[in-house]
XYZ file of C-alpha atoms in Angstrom:
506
model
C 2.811 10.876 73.111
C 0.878 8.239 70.679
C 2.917 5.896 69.171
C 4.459 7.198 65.781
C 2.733 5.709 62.686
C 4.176 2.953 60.658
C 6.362 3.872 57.395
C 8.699 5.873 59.638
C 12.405 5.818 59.061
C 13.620 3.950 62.066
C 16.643 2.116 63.051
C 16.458 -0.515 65.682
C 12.789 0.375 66.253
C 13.488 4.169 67.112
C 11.822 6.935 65.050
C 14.656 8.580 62.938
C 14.191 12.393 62.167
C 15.103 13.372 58.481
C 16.861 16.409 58.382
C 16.615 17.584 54.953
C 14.562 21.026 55.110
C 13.538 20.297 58.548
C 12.184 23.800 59.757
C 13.007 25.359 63.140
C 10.906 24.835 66.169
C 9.286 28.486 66.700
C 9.146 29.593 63.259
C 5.942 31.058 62.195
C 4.633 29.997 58.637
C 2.975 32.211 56.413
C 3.144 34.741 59.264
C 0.262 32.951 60.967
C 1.425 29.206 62.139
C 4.415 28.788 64.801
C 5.888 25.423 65.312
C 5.826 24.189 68.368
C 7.001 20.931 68.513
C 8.321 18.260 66.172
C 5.886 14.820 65.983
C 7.372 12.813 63.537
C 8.365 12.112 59.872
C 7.464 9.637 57.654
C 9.015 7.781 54.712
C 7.844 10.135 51.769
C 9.199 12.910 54.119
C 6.295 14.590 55.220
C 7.451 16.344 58.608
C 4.520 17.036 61.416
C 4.172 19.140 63.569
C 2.314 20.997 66.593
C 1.751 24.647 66.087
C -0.415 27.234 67.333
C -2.718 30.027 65.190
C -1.097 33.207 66.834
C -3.647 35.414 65.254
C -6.752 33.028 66.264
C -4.086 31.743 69.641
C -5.896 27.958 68.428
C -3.744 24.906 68.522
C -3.176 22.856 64.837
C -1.661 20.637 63.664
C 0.679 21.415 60.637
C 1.992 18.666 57.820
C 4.948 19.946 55.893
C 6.430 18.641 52.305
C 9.693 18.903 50.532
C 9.485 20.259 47.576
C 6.245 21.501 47.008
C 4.529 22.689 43.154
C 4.176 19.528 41.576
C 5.354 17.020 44.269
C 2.520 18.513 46.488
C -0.293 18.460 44.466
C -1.864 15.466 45.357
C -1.585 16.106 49.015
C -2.731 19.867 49.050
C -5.465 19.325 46.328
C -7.041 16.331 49.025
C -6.667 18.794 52.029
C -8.709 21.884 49.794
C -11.131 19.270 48.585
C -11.639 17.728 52.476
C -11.661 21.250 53.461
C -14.907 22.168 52.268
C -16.803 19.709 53.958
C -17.651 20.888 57.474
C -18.970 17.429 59.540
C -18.352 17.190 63.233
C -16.378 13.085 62.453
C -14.052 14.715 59.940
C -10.782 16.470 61.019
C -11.273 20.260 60.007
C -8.295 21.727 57.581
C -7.658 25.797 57.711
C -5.426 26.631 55.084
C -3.227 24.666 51.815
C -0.130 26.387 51.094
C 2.577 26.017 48.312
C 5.751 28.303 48.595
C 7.517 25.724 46.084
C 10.331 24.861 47.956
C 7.803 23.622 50.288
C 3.771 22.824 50.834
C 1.990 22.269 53.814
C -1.759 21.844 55.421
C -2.605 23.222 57.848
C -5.495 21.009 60.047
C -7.313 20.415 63.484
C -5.134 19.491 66.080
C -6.751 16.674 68.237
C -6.066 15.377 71.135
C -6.973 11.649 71.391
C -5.751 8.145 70.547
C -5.987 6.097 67.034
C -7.843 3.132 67.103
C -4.643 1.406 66.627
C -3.200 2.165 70.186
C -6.754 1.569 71.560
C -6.867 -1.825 70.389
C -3.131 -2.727 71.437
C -4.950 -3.126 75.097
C -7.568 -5.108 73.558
C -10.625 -5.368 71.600
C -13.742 -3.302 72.348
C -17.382 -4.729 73.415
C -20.255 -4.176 70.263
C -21.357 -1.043 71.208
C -18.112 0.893 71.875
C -17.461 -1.144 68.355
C -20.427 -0.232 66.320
C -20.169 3.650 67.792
C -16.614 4.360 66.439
C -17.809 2.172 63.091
C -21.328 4.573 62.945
C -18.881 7.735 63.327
C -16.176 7.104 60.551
C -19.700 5.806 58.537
C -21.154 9.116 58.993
C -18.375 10.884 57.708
C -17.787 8.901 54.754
C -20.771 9.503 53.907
C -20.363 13.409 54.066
C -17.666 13.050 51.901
C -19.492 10.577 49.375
C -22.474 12.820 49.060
C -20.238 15.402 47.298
C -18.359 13.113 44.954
C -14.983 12.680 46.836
C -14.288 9.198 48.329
C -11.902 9.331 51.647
C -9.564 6.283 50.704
C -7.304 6.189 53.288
C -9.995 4.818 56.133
C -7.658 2.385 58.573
C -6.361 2.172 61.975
C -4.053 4.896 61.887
C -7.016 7.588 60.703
C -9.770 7.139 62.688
C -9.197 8.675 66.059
C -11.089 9.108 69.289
C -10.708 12.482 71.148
C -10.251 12.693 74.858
C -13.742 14.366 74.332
C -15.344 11.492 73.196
C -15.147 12.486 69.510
C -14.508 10.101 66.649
C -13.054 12.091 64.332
C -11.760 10.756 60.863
C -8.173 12.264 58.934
C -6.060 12.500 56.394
C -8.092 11.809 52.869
C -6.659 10.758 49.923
C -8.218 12.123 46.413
C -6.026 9.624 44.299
C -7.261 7.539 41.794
C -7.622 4.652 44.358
C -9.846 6.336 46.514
C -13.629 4.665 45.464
C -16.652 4.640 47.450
C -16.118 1.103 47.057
C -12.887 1.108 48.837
C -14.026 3.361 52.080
C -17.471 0.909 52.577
C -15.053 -2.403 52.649
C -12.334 -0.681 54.701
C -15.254 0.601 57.606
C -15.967 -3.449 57.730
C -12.233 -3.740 58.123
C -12.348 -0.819 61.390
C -15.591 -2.933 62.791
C -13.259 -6.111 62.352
C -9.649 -4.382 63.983
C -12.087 -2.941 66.422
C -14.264 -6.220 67.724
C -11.048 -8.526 67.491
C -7.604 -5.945 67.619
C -6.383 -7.622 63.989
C -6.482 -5.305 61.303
C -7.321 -7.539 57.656
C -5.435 -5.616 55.277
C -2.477 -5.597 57.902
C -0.246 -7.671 54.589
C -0.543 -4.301 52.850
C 1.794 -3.051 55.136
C -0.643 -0.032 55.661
C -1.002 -0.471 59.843
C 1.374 -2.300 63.163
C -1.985 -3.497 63.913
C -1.811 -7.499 63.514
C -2.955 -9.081 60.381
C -6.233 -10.491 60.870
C -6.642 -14.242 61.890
C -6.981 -16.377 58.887
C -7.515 -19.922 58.680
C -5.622 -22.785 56.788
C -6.785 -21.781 53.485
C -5.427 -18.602 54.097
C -9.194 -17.178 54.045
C -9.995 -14.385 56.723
C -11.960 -16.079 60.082
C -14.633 -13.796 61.100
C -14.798 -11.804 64.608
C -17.380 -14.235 66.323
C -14.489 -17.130 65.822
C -11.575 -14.981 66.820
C -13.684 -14.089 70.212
C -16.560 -14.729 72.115
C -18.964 -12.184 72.545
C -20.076 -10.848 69.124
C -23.612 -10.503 68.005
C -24.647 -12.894 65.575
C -26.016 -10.332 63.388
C -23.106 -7.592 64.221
C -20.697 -10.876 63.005
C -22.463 -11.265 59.659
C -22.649 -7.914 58.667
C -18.807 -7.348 59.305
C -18.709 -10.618 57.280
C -20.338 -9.323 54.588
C -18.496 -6.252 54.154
C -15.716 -7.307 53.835
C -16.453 -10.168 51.201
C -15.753 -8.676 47.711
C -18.163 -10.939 46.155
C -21.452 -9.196 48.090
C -22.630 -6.600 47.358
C -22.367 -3.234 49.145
C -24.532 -0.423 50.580
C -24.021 3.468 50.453
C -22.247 4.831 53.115
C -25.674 6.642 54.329
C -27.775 3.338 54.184
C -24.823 1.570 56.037
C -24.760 4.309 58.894
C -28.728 3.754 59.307
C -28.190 0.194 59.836
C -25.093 0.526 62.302
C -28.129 2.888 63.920
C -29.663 -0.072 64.523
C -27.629 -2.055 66.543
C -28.218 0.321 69.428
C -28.387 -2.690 72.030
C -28.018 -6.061 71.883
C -29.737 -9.128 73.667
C -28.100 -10.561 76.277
C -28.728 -14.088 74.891
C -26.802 -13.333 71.737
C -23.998 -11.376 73.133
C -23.178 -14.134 75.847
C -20.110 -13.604 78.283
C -18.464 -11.201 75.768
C -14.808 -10.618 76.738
C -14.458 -6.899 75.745
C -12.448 -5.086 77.909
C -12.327 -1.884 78.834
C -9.605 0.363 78.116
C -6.201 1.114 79.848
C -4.733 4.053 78.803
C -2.404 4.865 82.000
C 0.537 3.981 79.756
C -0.555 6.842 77.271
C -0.619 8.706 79.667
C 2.801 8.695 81.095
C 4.546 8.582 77.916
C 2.690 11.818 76.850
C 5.496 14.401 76.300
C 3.644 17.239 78.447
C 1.480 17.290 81.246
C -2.234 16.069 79.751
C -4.503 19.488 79.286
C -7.571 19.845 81.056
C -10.416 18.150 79.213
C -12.409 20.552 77.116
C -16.404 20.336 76.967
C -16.390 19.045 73.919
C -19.289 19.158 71.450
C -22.750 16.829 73.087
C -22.829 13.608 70.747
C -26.211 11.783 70.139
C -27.619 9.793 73.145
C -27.857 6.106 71.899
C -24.978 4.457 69.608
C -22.511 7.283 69.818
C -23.708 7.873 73.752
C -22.162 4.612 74.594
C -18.863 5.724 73.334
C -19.200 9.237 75.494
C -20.268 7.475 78.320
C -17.569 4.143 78.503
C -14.465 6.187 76.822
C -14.915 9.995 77.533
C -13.283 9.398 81.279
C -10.384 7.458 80.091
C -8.794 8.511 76.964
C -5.766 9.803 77.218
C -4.605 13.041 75.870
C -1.992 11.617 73.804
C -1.342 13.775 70.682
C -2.111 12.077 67.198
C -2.035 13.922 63.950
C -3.524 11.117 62.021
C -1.364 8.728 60.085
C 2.082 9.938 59.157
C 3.046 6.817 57.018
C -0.101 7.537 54.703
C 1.350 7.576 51.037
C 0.974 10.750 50.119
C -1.370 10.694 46.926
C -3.298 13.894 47.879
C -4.184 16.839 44.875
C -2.960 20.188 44.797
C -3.276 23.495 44.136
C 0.089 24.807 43.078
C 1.525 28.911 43.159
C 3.795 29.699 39.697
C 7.247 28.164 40.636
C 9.394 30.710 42.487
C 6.766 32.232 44.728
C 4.936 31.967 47.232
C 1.108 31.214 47.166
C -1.464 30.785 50.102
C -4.292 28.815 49.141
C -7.240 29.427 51.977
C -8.524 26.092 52.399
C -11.948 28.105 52.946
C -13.531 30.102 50.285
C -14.200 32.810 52.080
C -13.187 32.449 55.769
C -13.708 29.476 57.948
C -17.779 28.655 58.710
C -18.587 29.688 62.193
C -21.710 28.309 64.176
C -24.752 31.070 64.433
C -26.407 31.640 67.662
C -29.587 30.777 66.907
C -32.149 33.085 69.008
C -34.139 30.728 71.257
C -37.276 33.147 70.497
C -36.790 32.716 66.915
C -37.673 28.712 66.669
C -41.029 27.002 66.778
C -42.229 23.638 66.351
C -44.426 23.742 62.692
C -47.370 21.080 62.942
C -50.047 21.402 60.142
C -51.972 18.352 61.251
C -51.243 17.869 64.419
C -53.627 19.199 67.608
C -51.167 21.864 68.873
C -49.672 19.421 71.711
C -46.737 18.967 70.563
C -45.309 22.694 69.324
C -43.761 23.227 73.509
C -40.264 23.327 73.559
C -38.765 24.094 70.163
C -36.038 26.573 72.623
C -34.849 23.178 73.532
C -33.565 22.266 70.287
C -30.653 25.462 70.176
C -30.059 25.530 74.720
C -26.548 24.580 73.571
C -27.888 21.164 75.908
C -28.328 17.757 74.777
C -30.064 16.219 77.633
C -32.828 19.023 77.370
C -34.882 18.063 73.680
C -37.785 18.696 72.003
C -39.973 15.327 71.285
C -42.942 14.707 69.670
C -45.722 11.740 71.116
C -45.125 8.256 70.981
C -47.137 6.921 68.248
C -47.598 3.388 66.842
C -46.449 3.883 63.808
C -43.423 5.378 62.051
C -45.404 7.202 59.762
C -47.258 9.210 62.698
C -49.768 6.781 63.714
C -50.455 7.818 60.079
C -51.922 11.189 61.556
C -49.697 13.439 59.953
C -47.427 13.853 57.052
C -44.774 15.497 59.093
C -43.655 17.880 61.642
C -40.456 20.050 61.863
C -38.627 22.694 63.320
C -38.554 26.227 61.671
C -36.117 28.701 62.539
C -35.656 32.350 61.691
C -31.970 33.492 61.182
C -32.369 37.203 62.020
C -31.568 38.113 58.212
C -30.380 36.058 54.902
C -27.468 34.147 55.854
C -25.041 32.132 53.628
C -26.102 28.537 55.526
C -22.795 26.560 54.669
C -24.574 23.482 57.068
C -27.229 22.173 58.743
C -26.779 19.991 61.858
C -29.707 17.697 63.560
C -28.857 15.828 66.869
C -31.187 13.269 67.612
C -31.560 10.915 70.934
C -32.278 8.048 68.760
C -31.116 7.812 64.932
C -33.106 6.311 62.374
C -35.724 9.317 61.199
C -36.661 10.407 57.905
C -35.807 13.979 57.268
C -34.970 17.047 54.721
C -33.784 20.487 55.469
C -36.086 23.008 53.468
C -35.843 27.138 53.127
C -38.421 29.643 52.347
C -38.964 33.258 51.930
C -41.264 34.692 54.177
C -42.623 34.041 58.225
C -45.515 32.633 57.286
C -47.134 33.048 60.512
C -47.929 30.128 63.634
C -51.091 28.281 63.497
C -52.015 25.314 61.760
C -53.195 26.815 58.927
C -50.111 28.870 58.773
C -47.844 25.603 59.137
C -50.061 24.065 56.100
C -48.367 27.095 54.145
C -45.047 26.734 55.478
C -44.821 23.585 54.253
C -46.310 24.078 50.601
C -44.086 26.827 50.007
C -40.603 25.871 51.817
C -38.876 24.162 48.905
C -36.289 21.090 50.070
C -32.440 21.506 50.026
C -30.887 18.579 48.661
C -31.740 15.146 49.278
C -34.067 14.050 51.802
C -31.924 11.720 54.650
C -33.319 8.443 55.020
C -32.915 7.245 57.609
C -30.954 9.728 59.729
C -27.853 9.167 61.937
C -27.567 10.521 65.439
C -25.734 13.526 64.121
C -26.989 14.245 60.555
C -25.392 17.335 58.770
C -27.597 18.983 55.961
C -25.657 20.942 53.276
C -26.986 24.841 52.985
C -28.308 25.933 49.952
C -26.705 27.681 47.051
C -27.926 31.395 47.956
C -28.456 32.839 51.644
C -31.644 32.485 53.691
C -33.290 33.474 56.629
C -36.083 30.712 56.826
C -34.973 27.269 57.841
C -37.220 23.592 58.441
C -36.009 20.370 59.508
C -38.824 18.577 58.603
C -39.173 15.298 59.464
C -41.402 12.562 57.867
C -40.718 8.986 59.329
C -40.217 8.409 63.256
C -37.566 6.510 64.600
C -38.077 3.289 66.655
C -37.617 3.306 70.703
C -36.447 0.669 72.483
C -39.880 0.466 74.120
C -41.502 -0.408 70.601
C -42.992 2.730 70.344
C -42.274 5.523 67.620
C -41.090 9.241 68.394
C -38.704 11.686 67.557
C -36.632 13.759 70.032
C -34.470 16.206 68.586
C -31.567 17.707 71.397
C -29.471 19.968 69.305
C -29.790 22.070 66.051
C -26.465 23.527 65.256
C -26.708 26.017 61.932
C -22.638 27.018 60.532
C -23.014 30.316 58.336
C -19.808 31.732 55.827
C-alpha cells in the first residue's frame, strides 16, 4: 500500500484509525457502493476507502465525512463542480451524497503512486520531469477554462497510474483556490520532481523535504541542488515560482512545457536522474498487484517518455489522493434529516462514442487531394497508426492553405459533452467546429464545410499532446477539428499527425 498522507492521526509514527462513525467494511452506500477496505483517515476525519460499483461491478474509491449538511459543503460542492469536467489528467468523480449524518464522494479509484513516494527514491531526469509537469498543466488548465481553479496541486495529488497516467485529485473550490495559486504550485511539482524537495514543504502541506534554501533563507534553484538540469528547464522553474514575475495561463504554460520535448546533450551534461525503484511498493502492497490494464494510448513525445521509462515499473500501490488535504470543498446539501443523492453527473456519466471508421474524412479545401488517406486512422482505437499531413516549411502550411481538419459524422445529433485530439507532437493550432448538414467530399465541398461549420469555443493555441475540446451547448451530428498552425518536428520540418480522436456523448 502507498504510504498514508501527512495530517494523519498517528502515534509513534503509526497511522491511528478514528473510530467515531467509522462504517463497516461490506456495507453498501446508497445501495450502490460496498466498502471494501479501510485506507486511512485524516485529521479533519475524512475516512477513505476502497469500494466497488456493484451495479456497474467498477472499482472506486469512496471519501466519507462526519457530519455532513453544512460541515460537508465545501467538500461535496468541489467534487460536483470537478465532476463536470471530463479530461483524461483529472481523477473522474461519480456521485456527491449528503445523508446529514454523513457526506461522501464518490471518485476514480487509481492504481498508481503520488509523486511524493516516487521522489522518496530520487529525483526524475527532465523529461520524465517536464511529462508529469505537462500532465497536471493540462488539467489545470481544463479546470481554468471553466472558471474553477484546482488549489490543492502538491505532492500528495498528482499521481502516476501503473498505466502510465498522470492523473490529478482532490480539488479544492475554497476561497484560496486562484489560478494564480495552481500556475506557482505546478513550478513547485517541476521543482519536488527535478530535485525530490518540495518548496512549500514549511506549510506543513507534504513529508516531502522542504526545498534547499540558502543562507538568506531564499529558495536555491534545481540546477544548484543537482547536476543535470537544462538551463532553460532551470529558469523557467525559477521563474514560476518567483512571486515577483509574472505568470502565464495554464494553456500557454502547457504549450511551452510542449516544447521541451528533448534536450541537448551539451546542456543536460551527466544528469544524475535515476530511474525508479518501486520493488518496495510493491511488497508492502496489501494484496497481490492486479494485472496491468491497457490503459488509455498517451501522446507520443513529452507524455511518451513517461509511458515508455515508467509504464513497466510503477507499482500498483493504491493511492486515493491526499487524505490530509484540508477539507475546504463546496456542497450541495439534502434538508437536514434526510437523505439526498446528488449525481455528480447531470444526467448520467459521459460515455465515449464509437465513432464509425466510414464516417470520418480528412476536409482539405486548398490542398491537392494528397493528403485526405487515412482519416480511419484517427478513431482505430491505435495510437501508433495516425493520420499526418506533408511536411511543409512553414507552420502556416508552407502558407498553401488556411487549414485542414478532420470531419466526422456521428450517426445522428448527439449531446457532445467533449472533444479529444491526440497528437504525436503537441504544439498545433486548432478549434473544434459543428455544422448542420454533409456537405459533400471534394474541394469545393470542403470550401463549404468550412464557411458554414461555426467554431465551439475558443480556438487552442497551441495544443497539448492530449487536447480536450468542450461540446457545444445543443447536440450535433457534424464534427471538425480543424487545424490552422503546424507543429514543429524535431527534424525542423512542420506537420501534423493526429493518432486518436476520442468524442464522450451524455
Amino acid at each position: 500500500m502507498a504510504e498514508l498522507d501527512e495530517g494523519l492521526e498517528t502515534a509513534g509514527g503509526i497511522p491511528q484509525v478514528l473510530t467515531f462513525g467509522t462504517p463497516s467494511v461490506g456495507e453498501i452506500l446508497a445501495e450502490r457502493y460496498q466498502l471494501e477496505e479501510h485506507i486511512g483517515n485524516d485529521s479533519l476525519g475524512r475516512q477513505l476507502y476502497r469500494g466497488i460499483d456493484v451495479i456497474l461491478r467498477r472499482p472506486v474509491a469512496v471519501v466519507l465525512r462526519y457530519p455532513g449538511g453544512d460541515r460537508a459543503k465545501e467538500m461535496l460542492g468541489a467534487a460536483v463542480a470537478a465532476s463536470r469536467i471530463v479530461h483524461p489528467h483529472l481523477v473522474g468523480v461519480y456521485d456527491a451524497i449528503d445523508e446529514g449524518e454523513r457526506a461522501y464522494v464518490v471518485r476514480e479509484w487509481v492504481d498508481g503512486i503520488a509523486l511524493r513516494e516516487i521522489v522518496a527514491s530520487g529525483p526524475l531526469d527532465a523529461a520524465r520531469s517536464v511529462a508529469i509537469a505537462w500532465a497536471v498543466t493540462d488539467a489545470v488548465a481544463a479546470l481554468h477554462g471553466t472558471g474553477m481553479a484546482h488549489g490543492n496541486v502538491h505532492p500528495g495529488t498528482v499521481l502516476v497510474a501503473h498505466d502510465g497516467r498522470v492523473v490529478l485529485t482532490d480539488a479544492r473550490a475554497d476561497d484560496g483556490a486562484t489560478t494564480e495559486t495552481d500556475i506557482r504550485s505546478i513550478g513547485a511539482i517541476l521543482y519536488c520532481a527535478l530535485t525530490g524537495y518540495w518548496p512549500h514543504a514549511e506549510a506543513g502541506r507534504t513529508s516531502v523535504t522542504d526545498g534547499v534554501r540558502d543562507s538568506s533563507g531564499a529558495l536555491t534553484t534545481p540546477r544548484q541542488v543537482r547536476a543535470g538540469v537544462p538551463a532553460h528547464l532551470d529558469s523557467l522553474v525559477a521563474d514560476l515560482l518567483n512571486p515577483e514575475m509574472p505568470l502565464p495561463s495554464a494553456e500557454s504554460l502547457a504549450g511551452e512545457l510542449a516544447s521541451f520535448g528533448s534536450f541537448d546533450d551539451d546542456e543536460v551534461g551527466d544528469g544524475d536522474g535515476r530511474a525508479l525503484d518501486l520493488d518496495a511498493f510493491d511488497a508492502a502492497a496489501a494484496s497481490p498487484v492486479p494485472p496491468k490494464p491497457a490503459g488509455r494510448k498517451l501522446a507520443v513525445g513529452v507524455v511518451g517518455l513517461l509511458v515508455l521509462a515508467l509504464a513497466g515499473t510503477l507499482a500498483a500501490a493504491r493511492v486515493l489522493g491526499d487524505p490530509a488535504t484540508p477539507d475546504t470543498s463546496p456542497t450541495t446539501a439534502g434538508p437536514s434529516g434526510t437523505t439526498a443523492s446528488q449525481p455528480a453527473k447531470p444526467a448520467g456519466q459521459p460515455v465515449e462514442f464509437k465513432i464509425d471508421p466510414t464516417k470520418v474524412r480528412i476536409v482539405d479545401p486548398q490542398g491537392d487531394r494528397a493528403e485526405v488517406k487515412d482519416a480511419d486512422k484517427t478513431v482505430d482505437g491505435d495510437m501508433s497508426t495516425v493520420w499526418a499531413t506533408q511536411r511543409y516549411t512553414r507552420a502556416n502550411f508552407g502558407a498553401n492553405k488556411e487549414g485542414m481538419g478532420v470531419w466526422i459524422d456521428l450517426g445522428e445529433a448527439k449531446q457532445v459533452v467533449s472533444v479529444e485530439v491526440d497528437l504525436t507532437t503537441p504544439g498545433a493550432d486548432g478549434e473544434l467546429r459543428t455544422g448542420e448538414a454533409d456537405l459533400g467530399t471534394g474541394k469545393t465541398q470542403d470550401q463549404q464545410t468550412v464557411a458554414q461549420y461555426t467554431i465551439v469555443g475558443e480556438r487552442k493555441s497551441p495544443m497539448g499532446g492530449v487536447t480536450l475540446f468542450p461540446g457545444p451547448e445543443k447536440p450535433t451530428r457534424y464534427l471538425l477539428v480543424w487545424i490552422t498552425k503546424l507543429p514543429k518536428e524535431s527534424s525542423g520540418k512542420y506537420r501534423v499527425a493526429i493518432g486518436e480522436i476520442k468524442v464522450r456523448v451524455q
